[in-house]
Coordinates of N, CA, C and O in Angstrom, one line a residue:
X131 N 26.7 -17.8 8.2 CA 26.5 -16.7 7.3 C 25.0 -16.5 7.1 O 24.2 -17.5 7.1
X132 N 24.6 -15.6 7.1 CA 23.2 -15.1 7.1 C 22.9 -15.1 5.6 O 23.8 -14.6 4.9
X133 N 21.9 -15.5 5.0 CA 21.3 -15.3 3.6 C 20.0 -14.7 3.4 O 19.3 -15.1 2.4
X134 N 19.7 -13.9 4.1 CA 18.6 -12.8 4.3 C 19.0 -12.0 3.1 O 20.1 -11.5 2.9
X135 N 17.6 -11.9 2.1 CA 18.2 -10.9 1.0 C 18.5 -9.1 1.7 O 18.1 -8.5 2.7
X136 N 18.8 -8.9 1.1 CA 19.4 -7.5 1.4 C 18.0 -6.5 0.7 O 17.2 -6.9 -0.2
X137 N 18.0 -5.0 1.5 CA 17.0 -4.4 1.4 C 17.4 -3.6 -0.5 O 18.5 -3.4 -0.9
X138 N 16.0 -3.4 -1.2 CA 16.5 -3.4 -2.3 C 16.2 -1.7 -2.1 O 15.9 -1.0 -1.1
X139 N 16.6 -1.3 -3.6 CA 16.7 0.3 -3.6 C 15.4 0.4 -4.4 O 15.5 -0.1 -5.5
X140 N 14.3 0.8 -3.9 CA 13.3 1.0 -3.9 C 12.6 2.0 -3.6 O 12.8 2.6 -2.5
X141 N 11.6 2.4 -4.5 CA 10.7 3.8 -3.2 C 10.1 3.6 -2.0 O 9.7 4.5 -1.2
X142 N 10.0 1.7 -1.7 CA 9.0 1.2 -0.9 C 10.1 -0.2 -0.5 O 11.0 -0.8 -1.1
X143 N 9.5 -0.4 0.6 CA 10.2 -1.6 1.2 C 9.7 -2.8 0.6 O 10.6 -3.5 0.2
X144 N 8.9 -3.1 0.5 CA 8.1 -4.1 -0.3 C 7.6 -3.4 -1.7 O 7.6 -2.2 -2.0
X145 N 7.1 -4.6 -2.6 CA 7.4 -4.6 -3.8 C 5.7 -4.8 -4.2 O 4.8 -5.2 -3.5
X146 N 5.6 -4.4 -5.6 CA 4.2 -4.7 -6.0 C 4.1 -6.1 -6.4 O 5.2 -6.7 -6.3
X147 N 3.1 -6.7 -6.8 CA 1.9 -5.6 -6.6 C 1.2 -5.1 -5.5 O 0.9 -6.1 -5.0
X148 N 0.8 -4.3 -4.8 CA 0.0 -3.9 -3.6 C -1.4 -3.9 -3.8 O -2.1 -3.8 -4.8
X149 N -1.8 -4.2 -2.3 CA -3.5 -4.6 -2.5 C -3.8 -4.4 -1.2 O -3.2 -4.5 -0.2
X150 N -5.5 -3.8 -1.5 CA -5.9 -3.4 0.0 C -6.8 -4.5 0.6 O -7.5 -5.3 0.0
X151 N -6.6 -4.3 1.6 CA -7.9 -5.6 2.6 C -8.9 -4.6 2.8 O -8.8 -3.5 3.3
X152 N -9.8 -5.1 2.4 CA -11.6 -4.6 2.6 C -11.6 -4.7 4.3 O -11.7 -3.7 4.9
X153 N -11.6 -5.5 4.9 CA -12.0 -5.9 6.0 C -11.1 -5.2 6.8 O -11.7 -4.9 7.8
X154 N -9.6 -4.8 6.8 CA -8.6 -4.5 8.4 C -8.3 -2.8 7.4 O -8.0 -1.7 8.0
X155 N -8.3 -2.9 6.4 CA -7.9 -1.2 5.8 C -6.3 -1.5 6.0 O -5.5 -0.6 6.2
X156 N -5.9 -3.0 5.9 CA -4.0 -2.6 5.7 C -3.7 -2.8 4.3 O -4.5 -3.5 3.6
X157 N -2.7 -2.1 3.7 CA -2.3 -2.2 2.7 C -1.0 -3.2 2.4 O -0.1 -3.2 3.2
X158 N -1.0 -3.9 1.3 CA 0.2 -5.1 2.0 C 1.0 -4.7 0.0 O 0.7 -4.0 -1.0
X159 N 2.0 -5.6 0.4 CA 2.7 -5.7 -0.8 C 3.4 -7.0 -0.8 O 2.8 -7.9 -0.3
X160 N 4.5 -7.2 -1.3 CA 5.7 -8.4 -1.7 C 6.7 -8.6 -1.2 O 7.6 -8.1 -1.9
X161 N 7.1 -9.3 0.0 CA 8.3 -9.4 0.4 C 9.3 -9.8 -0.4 O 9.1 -10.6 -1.4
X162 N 10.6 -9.3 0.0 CA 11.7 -10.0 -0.7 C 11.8 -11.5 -0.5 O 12.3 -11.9 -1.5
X163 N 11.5 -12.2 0.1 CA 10.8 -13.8 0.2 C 10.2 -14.2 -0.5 O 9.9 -15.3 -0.8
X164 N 9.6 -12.9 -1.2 CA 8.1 -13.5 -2.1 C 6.6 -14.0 -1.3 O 5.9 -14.8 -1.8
X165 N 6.4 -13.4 -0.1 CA 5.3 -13.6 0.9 C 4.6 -11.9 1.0 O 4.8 -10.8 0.6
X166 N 3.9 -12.3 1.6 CA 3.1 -10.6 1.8 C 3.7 -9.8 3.2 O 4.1 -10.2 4.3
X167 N 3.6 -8.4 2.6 CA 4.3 -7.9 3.3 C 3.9 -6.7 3.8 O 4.3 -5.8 3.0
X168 N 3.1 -6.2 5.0 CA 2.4 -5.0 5.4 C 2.5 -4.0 5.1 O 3.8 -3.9 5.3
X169 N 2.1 -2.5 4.5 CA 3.1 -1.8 4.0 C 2.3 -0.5 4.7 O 3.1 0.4 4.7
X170 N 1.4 -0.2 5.1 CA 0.3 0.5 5.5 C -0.7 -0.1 6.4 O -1.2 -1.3 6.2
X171 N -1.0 0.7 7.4 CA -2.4 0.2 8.1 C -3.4 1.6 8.5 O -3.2 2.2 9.5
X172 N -4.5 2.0 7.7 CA -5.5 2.6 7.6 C -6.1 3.2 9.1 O -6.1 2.3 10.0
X173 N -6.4 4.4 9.4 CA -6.4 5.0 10.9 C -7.0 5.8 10.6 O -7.1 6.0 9.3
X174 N -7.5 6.6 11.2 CA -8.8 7.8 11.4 C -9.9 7.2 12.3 O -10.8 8.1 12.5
X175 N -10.2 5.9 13.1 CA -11.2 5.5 13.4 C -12.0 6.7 14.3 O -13.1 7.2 14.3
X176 N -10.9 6.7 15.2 CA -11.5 8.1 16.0 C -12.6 9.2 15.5 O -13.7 9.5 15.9
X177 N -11.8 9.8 14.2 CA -12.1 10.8 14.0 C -13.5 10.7 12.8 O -14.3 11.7 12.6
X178 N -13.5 9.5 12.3 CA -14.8 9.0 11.6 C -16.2 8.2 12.3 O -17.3 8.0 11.8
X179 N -15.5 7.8 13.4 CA -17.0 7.7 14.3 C -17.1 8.5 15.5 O -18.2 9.0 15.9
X180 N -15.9 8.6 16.4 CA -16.3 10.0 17.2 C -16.8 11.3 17.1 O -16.6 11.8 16.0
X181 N -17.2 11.9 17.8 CA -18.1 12.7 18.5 C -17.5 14.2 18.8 O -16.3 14.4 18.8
X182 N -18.3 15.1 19.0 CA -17.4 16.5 19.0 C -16.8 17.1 18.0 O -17.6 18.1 17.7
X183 N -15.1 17.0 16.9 CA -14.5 17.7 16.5 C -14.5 16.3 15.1 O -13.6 16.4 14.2
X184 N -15.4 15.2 15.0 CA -15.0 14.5 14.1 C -16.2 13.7 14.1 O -16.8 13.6 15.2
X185 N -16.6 13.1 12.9 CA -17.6 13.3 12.2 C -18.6 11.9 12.7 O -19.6 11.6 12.1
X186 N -18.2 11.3 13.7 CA -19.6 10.5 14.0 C -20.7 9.4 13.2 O -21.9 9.3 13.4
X187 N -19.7 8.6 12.3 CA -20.3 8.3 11.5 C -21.0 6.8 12.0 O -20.8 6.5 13.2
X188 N -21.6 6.1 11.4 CA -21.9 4.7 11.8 C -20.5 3.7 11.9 O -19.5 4.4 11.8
X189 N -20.2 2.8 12.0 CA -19.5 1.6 11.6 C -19.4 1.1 10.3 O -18.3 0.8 9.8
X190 N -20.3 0.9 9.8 CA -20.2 0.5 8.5 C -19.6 1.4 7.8 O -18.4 1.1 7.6
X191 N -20.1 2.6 7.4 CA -19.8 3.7 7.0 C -18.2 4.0 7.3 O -17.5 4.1 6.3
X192 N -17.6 4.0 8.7 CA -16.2 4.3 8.5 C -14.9 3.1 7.9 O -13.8 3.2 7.4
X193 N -15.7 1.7 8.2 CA -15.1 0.8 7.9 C -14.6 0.7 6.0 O -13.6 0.4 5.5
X194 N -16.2 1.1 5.3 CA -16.5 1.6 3.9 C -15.0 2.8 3.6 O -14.1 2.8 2.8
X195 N -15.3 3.6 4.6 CA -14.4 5.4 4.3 C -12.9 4.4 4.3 O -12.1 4.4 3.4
X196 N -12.8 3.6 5.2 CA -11.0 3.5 5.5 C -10.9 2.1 4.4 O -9.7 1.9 4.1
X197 N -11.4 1.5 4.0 CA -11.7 0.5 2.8 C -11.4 1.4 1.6 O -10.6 1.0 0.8
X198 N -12.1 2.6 1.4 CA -11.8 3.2 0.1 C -10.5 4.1 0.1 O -9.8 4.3 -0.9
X199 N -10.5 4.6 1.3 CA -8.7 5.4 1.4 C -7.5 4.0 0.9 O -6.6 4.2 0.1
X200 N -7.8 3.0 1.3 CA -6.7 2.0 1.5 C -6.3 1.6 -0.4 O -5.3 1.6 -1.1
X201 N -7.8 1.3 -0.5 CA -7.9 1.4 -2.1 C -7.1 2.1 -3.1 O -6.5 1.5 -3.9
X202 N -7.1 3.6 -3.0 CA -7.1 4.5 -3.1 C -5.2 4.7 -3.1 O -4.6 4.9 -4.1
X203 N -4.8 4.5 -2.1 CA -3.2 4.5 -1.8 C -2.7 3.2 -2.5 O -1.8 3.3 -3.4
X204 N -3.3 2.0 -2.3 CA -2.6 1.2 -3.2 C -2.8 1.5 -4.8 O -1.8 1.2 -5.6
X205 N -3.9 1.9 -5.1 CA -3.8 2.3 -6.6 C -3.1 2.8 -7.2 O -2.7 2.4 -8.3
X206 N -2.7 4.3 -6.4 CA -1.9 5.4 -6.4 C -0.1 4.4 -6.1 O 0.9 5.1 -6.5
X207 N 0.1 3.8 -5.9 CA 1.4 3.0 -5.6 C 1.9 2.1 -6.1 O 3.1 1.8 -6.0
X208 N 0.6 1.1 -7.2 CA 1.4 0.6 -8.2 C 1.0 1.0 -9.3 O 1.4 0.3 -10.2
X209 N 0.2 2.3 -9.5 CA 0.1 3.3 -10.3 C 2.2 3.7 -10.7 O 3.0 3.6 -11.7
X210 N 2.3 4.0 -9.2 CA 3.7 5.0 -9.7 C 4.7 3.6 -9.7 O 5.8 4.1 -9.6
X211 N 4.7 2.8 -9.7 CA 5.7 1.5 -9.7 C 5.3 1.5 -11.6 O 6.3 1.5 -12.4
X212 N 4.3 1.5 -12.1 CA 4.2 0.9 -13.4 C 4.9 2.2 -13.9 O 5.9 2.0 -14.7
X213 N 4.7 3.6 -13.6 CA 5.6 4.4 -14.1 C 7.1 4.8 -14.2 O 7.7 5.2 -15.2
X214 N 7.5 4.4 -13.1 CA 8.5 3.9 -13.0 C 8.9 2.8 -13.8 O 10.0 3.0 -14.4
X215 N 8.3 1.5 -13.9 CA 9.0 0.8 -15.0 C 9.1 0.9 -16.5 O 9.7 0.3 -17.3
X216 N 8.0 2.3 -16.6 CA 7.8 2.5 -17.7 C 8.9 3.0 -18.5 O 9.5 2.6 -19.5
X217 N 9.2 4.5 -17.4 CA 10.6 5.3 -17.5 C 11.8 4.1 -18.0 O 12.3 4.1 -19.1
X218 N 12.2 3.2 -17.0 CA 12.8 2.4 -17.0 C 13.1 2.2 -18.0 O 14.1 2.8 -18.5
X219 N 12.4 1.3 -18.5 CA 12.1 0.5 -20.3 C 12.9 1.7 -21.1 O 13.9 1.5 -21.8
X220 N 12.2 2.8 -21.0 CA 12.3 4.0 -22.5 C 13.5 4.1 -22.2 O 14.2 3.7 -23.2
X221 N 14.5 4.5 -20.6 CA 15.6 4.6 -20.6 C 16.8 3.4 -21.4 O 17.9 3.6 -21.8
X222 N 16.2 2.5 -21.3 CA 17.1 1.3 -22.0 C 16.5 0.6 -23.4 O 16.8 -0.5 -24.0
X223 N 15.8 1.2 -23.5 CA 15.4 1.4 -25.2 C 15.7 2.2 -26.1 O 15.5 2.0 -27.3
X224 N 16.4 3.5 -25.5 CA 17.6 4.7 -26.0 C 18.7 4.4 -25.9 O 19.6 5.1 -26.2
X225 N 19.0 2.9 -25.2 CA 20.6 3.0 -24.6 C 21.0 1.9 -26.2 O 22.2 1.5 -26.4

């Protein structure tokens, strides 16, 4: 018999809290194991240092841009998780 927890009902596969890596721009969260768990990986490289139709930036500079998007999304995501438990709460504090 298999004892793999089962996938929870969630807005997200993994669980908060979420947090961004400065260094790779992935965004990770909480497995049902309780270990880290990928949830996002940060992309535009092309389009922030290439040439032509996108914007050519240095290295540092795009590594900085996809460091602050990544930020940016995890904020925004256990932003809406604390809302969510907020709701929660009020809903069983009327019950």
């Amino acid at each position: 018999m298999d004892n793999r927890p089962t996938l929870p009902d969630l807005p997200t596969f993994a669980r908060p809290p979420f947090r961004a890596c400065k260094l790779t721009g992935k965004i990770w969260g909480v497995s049902e194991f309780g270990g880290p768990c990928m949830v996002a990986d940060i992309r535009g490289w092309g389009y922030l240092t290439g040439r032509g139709t996108a914007l050519a930036l240095p290295s540092k500079e795009a590594i900085e841009a996809q460091a602050k998007t990544a930020q940016f999304i995890a904020d925004a995501m256990n932003a809406a998780y604390e809302k969510l438990e907020a709701e929660k709460q009020a809903v069983q504090n009327r019950g």
